PDB file of C-alpha atoms in Angstrom:
ATOM      1  CA  MET S   1      65.613 181.887 169.583  1.00 52.00           C
ATOM      2  CA  ALA S   2      68.577 180.042 168.077  1.00 65.00           C
ATOM      3  CA  VAL S   3      72.092 181.185 168.908  1.00 75.00           C
ATOM      4  CA  MET S   4      73.632 183.183 166.067  1.00 79.00           C
ATOM      5  CA  THR S   5      76.945 181.458 165.355  1.00 83.00           C
ATOM      6  CA  LYS S   6      79.615 182.870 163.062  1.00 86.00           C
ATOM      7  CA  GLU S   7      78.800 180.143 160.543  1.00 88.00           C
ATOM      8  CA  ARG S   8      75.087 180.971 160.598  1.00 88.00           C
ATOM      9  CA  PHE S   9      75.826 184.686 160.241  1.00 89.00           C
ATOM     10  CA  THR S  10      78.180 183.963 157.323  1.00 92.00           C
ATOM     11  CA  GLY S  11      75.302 182.066 155.701  1.00 91.00           C
ATOM     12  CA  LEU S  12      73.057 185.119 156.120  1.00 90.00           C
ATOM     13  CA  VAL S  13      75.691 187.344 154.513  1.00 93.00           C
ATOM     14  CA  LEU S  14      76.023 185.005 151.534  1.00 94.00           C
ATOM     15  CA  GLN S  15      72.251 184.677 151.203  1.00 93.00           C
ATOM     16  CA  TYR S  16      71.370 188.372 151.483  1.00 94.00           C
ATOM     17  CA  GLU S  17      74.408 190.337 150.280  1.00 94.00           C
ATOM     18  CA  ARG S  18      72.831 190.938 146.848  1.00 95.00           C
ATOM     19  CA  LEU S  19      69.570 192.121 148.423  1.00 94.00           C
ATOM     20  CA  VAL S  20      71.346 194.471 150.863  1.00 94.00           C
ATOM     21  CA  TYR S  21      73.466 195.941 148.047  1.00 94.00           C
ATOM     22  CA  THR S  22      70.337 196.459 145.909  1.00 94.00           C
ATOM     23  CA  VAL S  23      68.504 198.241 148.734  1.00 92.00           C
ATOM     24  CA  CYS S  24      71.497 200.531 149.296  1.00 93.00           C
ATOM     25  CA  PHE S  25      72.070 201.186 145.603  1.00 93.00           C
ATOM     26  CA  GLN S  26      68.417 202.024 144.929  1.00 92.00           C
ATOM     27  CA  LEU S  27      68.574 204.698 147.600  1.00 90.00           C
ATOM     28  CA  VAL S  28      72.016 206.233 146.991  1.00 90.00           C
ATOM     29  CA  ARG S  29      72.445 205.570 143.234  1.00 89.00           C
ATOM     30  CA  ASP S  30      76.198 205.209 143.641  1.00 88.00           C
ATOM     31  CA  ALA S  31      77.870 201.810 143.305  1.00 91.00           C
ATOM     32  CA  ALA S  32      80.873 202.570 145.530  1.00 91.00           C
ATOM     33  CA  ALA S  33      78.700 204.070 148.261  1.00 91.00           C
ATOM     34  CA  ALA S  34      76.310 201.112 148.022  1.00 93.00           C
ATOM     35  CA  GLU S  35      79.226 198.694 148.486  1.00 94.00           C
ATOM     36  CA  ASP S  36      80.419 200.618 151.559  1.00 94.00           C
ATOM     37  CA  LEU S  37      76.891 200.752 152.958  1.00 95.00           C
ATOM     38  CA  THR S  38      76.485 197.011 152.384  1.00 94.00           C
ATOM     39  CA  GLN S  39      79.599 196.390 154.476  1.00 95.00           C
ATOM     40  CA  ASP S  40      78.342 198.821 157.145  1.00 94.00           C
ATOM     41  CA  THR S  41      75.000 197.009 157.187  1.00 94.00           C
ATOM     42  CA  PHE S  42      76.557 193.614 157.803  1.00 93.00           C
ATOM     43  CA  LEU S  43      78.969 195.038 160.389  1.00 93.00           C
ATOM     44  CA  SER S  44      76.049 196.541 162.288  1.00 92.00           C
ATOM     45  CA  ALA S  45      74.060 193.336 161.903  1.00 91.00           C
ATOM     46  CA  TYR S  46      76.994 191.310 163.239  1.00 91.00           C
ATOM     47  CA  ILE S  47      77.378 193.577 166.254  1.00 89.00           C
ATOM     48  CA  HIS S  48      73.653 193.202 167.001  1.00 88.00           C
ATOM     49  CA  ARG S  49      73.344 189.625 165.735  1.00 87.00           C
ATOM     50  CA  GLU S  50      71.649 188.373 168.900  1.00 84.00           C
ATOM     51  CA  GLY S  51      68.727 190.709 168.123  1.00 84.00           C
ATOM     52  CA  ILE S  52      67.963 189.168 164.725  1.00 85.00           C
ATOM     53  CA  PRO S  53      64.309 188.088 164.816  1.00 84.00           C
ATOM     54  CA  GLU S  54      64.249 184.456 163.756  1.00 84.00           C
ATOM     55  CA  GLY S  55      62.384 184.002 160.475  1.00 85.00           C
ATOM     56  CA  TYR S  56      62.594 187.729 159.672  1.00 88.00           C
ATOM     57  CA  GLU S  57      66.275 188.004 158.801  1.00 90.00           C
ATOM     58  CA  ARG S  58      65.570 189.370 155.306  1.00 91.00           C
ATOM     59  CA  GLN S  59      63.318 192.157 156.557  1.00 92.00           C
ATOM     60  CA  TRP S  60      65.679 192.986 159.419  1.00 92.00           C
ATOM     61  CA  LEU S  61      68.704 193.286 157.131  1.00 93.00           C
ATOM     62  CA  SER S  62      66.700 195.304 154.578  1.00 92.00           C
ATOM     63  CA  ARG S  63      65.653 197.761 157.291  1.00 92.00           C
ATOM     64  CA  ILE S  64      69.243 198.186 158.496  1.00 93.00           C
ATOM     65  CA  ALA S  65      70.403 198.734 154.898  1.00 93.00           C
ATOM     66  CA  ALA S  66      67.684 201.319 154.235  1.00 92.00           C
ATOM     67  CA  ASN S  67      68.525 203.145 157.470  1.00 91.00           C
ATOM     68  CA  LYS S  68      72.248 203.154 156.651  1.00 92.00           C
ATOM     69  CA  ALA S  69      71.512 204.534 153.168  1.00 91.00           C
ATOM     70  CA  ARG S  70      69.199 207.241 154.530  1.00 90.00           C
ATOM     71  CA  ASP S  71      71.807 208.234 157.113  1.00 89.00           C
ATOM     72  CA  HIS S  72      74.373 208.427 154.322  1.00 89.00           C
ATOM     73  CA  LEU S  73      72.102 210.669 152.232  1.00 87.00           C
ATOM     74  CA  GLN S  74      71.527 212.988 155.186  1.00 84.00           C
ATOM     75  CA  SER S  75      75.221 213.223 156.107  1.00 77.00           C
ATOM     76  CA  ALA S  76      77.014 216.551 155.834  1.00 54.00           C
ATOM     77  CA  TRP S  77      79.243 215.235 153.025  1.00 60.00           C
ATOM     78  CA  ASN S  78      76.242 214.555 150.783  1.00 55.00           C
ATOM     79  CA  ARG S  79      74.641 217.916 151.549  1.00 56.00           C
ATOM     80  CA  ARG S  80      77.807 219.831 150.636  1.00 54.00           C
ATOM     81  CA  THR S  81      77.715 222.914 148.459  1.00 51.00           C
ATOM     82  CA  VAL S  82      79.485 222.749 145.122  1.00 51.00           C
ATOM     83  CA  LEU S  83      81.008 226.025 144.024  1.00 51.00           C
ATOM     84  CA  GLN S  84      80.724 227.228 140.451  1.00 52.00           C
ATOM     85  CA  GLY S  85      83.362 225.512 138.327  1.00 53.00           C
ATOM     86  CA  GLU S  86      83.724 222.538 140.708  1.00 51.00           C
ATOM     87  CA  GLU S  87      80.770 220.550 139.322  1.00 50.00           C
ATOM     88  CA  GLU S  88      82.998 218.060 137.526  1.00 50.00           C
ATOM     89  CA  LEU S  89      84.823 217.193 140.765  1.00 50.00           C
ATOM     90  CA  PHE S  90      81.734 215.632 142.341  1.00 47.00           C
ATOM     91  CA  PRO S  91      79.209 213.013 141.238  1.00 51.00           C
ATOM     92  CA  ARG S  92      75.827 214.142 139.980  1.00 51.00           C
ATOM     93  CA  GLY S  93      73.576 215.279 142.830  1.00 49.00           C
ATOM     94  CA  LEU S  94      70.834 213.096 144.164  1.00 45.00           C
ATOM     95  CA  ALA S  95      67.345 213.542 142.812  1.00 44.00           C
ATOM     96  CA  PRO S  96      64.389 214.278 145.078  1.00 46.00           C
ATOM     97  CA  PRO S  97      62.684 211.169 146.529  1.00 53.00           C
ATOM     98  CA  ALA S  98      59.636 211.385 144.227  1.00 52.00           C
ATOM     99  CA  GLU S  99      61.840 211.568 141.148  1.00 50.00           C
ATOM    100  CA  GLU S 100      64.001 208.702 142.456  1.00 54.00           C
ATOM    101  CA  GLU S 101      60.880 206.571 142.964  1.00 57.00           C
ATOM    102  CA  ALA S 102      59.696 207.326 139.426  1.00 58.00           C
ATOM    103  CA  LEU S 103      63.114 206.414 138.022  1.00 55.00           C
ATOM    104  CA  ARG S 104      63.187 203.189 140.056  1.00 60.00           C
ATOM    105  CA  ARG S 105      59.728 202.198 138.802  1.00 64.00           C
ATOM    106  CA  SER S 106      60.686 203.029 135.224  1.00 62.00           C
ATOM    107  CA  ALA S 107      63.839 200.930 135.491  1.00 65.00           C
ATOM    108  CA  MET S 108      61.857 198.039 136.978  1.00 69.00           C
ATOM    109  CA  GLU S 109      59.335 198.273 134.126  1.00 73.00           C
ATOM    110  CA  ASP S 110      62.200 198.208 131.617  1.00 72.00           C
ATOM    111  CA  VAL S 111      63.673 195.095 133.249  1.00 74.00           C
ATOM    112  CA  GLN S 112      60.264 193.402 133.426  1.00 76.00           C
ATOM    113  CA  GLY S 113      59.620 194.222 129.762  1.00 79.00           C
ATOM    114  CA  ALA S 114      62.989 192.849 128.681  1.00 80.00           C
ATOM    115  CA  LEU S 115      62.476 189.799 130.890  1.00 80.00           C
ATOM    116  CA  GLY S 116      59.089 189.152 129.260  1.00 82.00           C
ATOM    117  CA  LYS S 117      60.839 188.949 125.871  1.00 86.00           C
ATOM    118  CA  LEU S 118      63.433 186.398 127.025  1.00 86.00           C
ATOM    119  CA  LYS S 119      63.062 182.917 125.631  1.00 89.00           C
ATOM    120  CA  GLU S 120      62.960 179.835 127.814  1.00 88.00           C
ATOM    121  CA  PRO S 121      64.705 178.445 129.757  1.00 88.00           C
ATOM    122  CA  TYR S 122      66.068 181.860 130.777  1.00 89.00           C
ATOM    123  CA  GLN S 123      62.795 183.687 131.426  1.00 88.00           C
ATOM    124  CA  GLN S 124      61.561 181.573 134.357  1.00 90.00           C
ATOM    125  CA  VAL S 125      64.987 181.400 136.011  1.00 89.00           C
ATOM    126  CA  CYS S 126      65.539 185.170 135.724  1.00 86.00           C
ATOM    127  CA  ARG S 127      62.022 185.956 136.947  1.00 85.00           C
ATOM    128  CA  LEU S 128      62.517 183.807 140.058  1.00 86.00           C
ATOM    129  CA  CYS S 129      66.051 184.988 140.864  1.00 85.00           C
ATOM    130  CA  LEU S 130      65.935 188.638 139.819  1.00 80.00           C
ATOM    131  CA  LEU S 131      62.361 189.739 140.425  1.00 77.00           C
ATOM    132  CA  GLU S 132      61.302 187.400 143.202  1.00 78.00           C
ATOM    133  CA  GLU S 133      64.817 187.428 144.721  1.00 81.00           C
ATOM    134  CA  ARG S 134      64.966 183.672 145.162  1.00 85.00           C
ATOM    135  CA  THR S 135      68.303 181.947 145.388  1.00 89.00           C
ATOM    136  CA  PRO S 136      69.390 179.752 142.471  1.00 89.00           C
ATOM    137  CA  GLU S 137      68.938 176.772 144.777  1.00 91.00           C
ATOM    138  CA  GLU S 138      65.307 177.775 145.458  1.00 89.00           C
ATOM    139  CA  ALA S 139      64.721 178.348 141.735  1.00 89.00           C
ATOM    140  CA  ALA S 140      66.187 174.928 140.917  1.00 90.00           C
ATOM    141  CA  LEU S 141      63.835 173.298 143.392  1.00 91.00           C
ATOM    142  CA  ALA S 142      60.818 175.235 142.087  1.00 89.00           C
ATOM    143  CA  LEU S 143      61.626 174.439 138.450  1.00 90.00           C
ATOM    144  CA  GLY S 144      62.834 170.872 138.983  1.00 92.00           C
ATOM    145  CA  ARG S 145      66.202 171.603 137.395  1.00 91.00           C
ATOM    146  CA  PRO S 146      69.732 170.861 138.591  1.00 93.00           C
ATOM    147  CA  VAL S 147      71.286 173.752 140.557  1.00 90.00           C
ATOM    148  CA  LYS S 148      74.279 174.021 138.190  1.00 93.00           C
ATOM    149  CA  THR S 149      71.888 174.289 135.241  1.00 93.00           C
ATOM    150  CA  VAL S 150      70.018 177.121 136.961  1.00 91.00           C
ATOM    151  CA  TYR S 151      73.296 178.967 137.656  1.00 92.00           C
ATOM    152  CA  THR S 152      74.237 178.666 133.967  1.00 92.00           C
ATOM    153  CA  GLN S 153      70.782 179.736 132.783  1.00 91.00           C
ATOM    154  CA  LEU S 154      70.773 182.685 135.206  1.00 89.00           C
ATOM    155  CA  SER S 155      74.189 183.830 134.005  1.00 90.00           C
ATOM    156  CA  ARG S 156      73.175 183.605 130.343  1.00 91.00           C
ATOM    157  CA  GLY S 157      69.777 185.177 131.041  1.00 88.00           C
ATOM    158  CA  LYS S 158      71.386 188.140 132.829  1.00 88.00           C
ATOM    159  CA  ARG S 159      73.738 188.616 129.865  1.00 89.00           C
ATOM    160  CA  LEU S 160      70.787 188.566 127.448  1.00 89.00           C
ATOM    161  CA  LEU S 161      68.857 191.026 129.630  1.00 82.00           C
ATOM    162  CA  ARG S 162      71.866 193.342 129.890  1.00 85.00           C
ATOM    163  CA  GLU S 163      72.306 193.282 126.112  1.00 85.00           C
ATOM    164  CA  ALA S 164      68.589 193.962 125.543  1.00 82.00           C
ATOM    165  CA  LEU S 165      68.609 196.873 128.007  1.00 78.00           C
ATOM    166  CA  GLU S 166      71.768 198.329 126.463  1.00 78.00           C
ATOM    167  CA  ARG S 167      70.213 198.109 122.979  1.00 79.00           C
ATOM    168  CA  SER S 168      67.170 200.003 124.258  1.00 71.00           C
ATOM    169  CA  GLY S 169      69.402 202.594 125.939  1.00 63.00           C
ATOM    170  CA  ARG S 170      68.602 201.410 129.490  1.00 51.00           C
ATOM    171  CA  HIS S 171      70.919 200.028 132.152  1.00 49.00           C
ATOM    172  CA  GLY S 172      70.160 197.909 135.172  1.00 48.00           C
ATOM    173  CA  ILE S 173      71.359 194.311 135.442  1.00 52.00           C
ATOM    174  CA  SER S 174      74.633 193.540 137.201  1.00 47.00           C
TER     175      SER S 174
END
């Protein structure tokens, strides 16, 4: 097992921060909470960095993120009772897990549908980076394109996807 240096850990954070945020957000459905949970995930991972199974960093970080999000959902603050007339003071309550899963699948289908309508060169780049969660560098290598070109195409493709989802009344690309 290789020693986990600060530089190597920083590389993991940069590589997987989007994935960890997505895992947290899909479970808690609150952007601010997902950001906090992402930080908590990487703090916990840093504290236990010597236990990272080499070659399974992605799965390990995803599991920590999911556990942090579940702990957050089960916390006393999130199970609080809202008195009549105080509804507007708190965010909308969390849906049951089955409903959340259905909403997640529906959102994914919406994104996949909008992605299928994108014109090239944006479609392949977005499919690799957004659905397959590859880095722009990996997508550039797979597509035989310069990395800067892939970054530009990904940025434009995300904008086109966001616009298409907003036109259809859906939301989902950040």
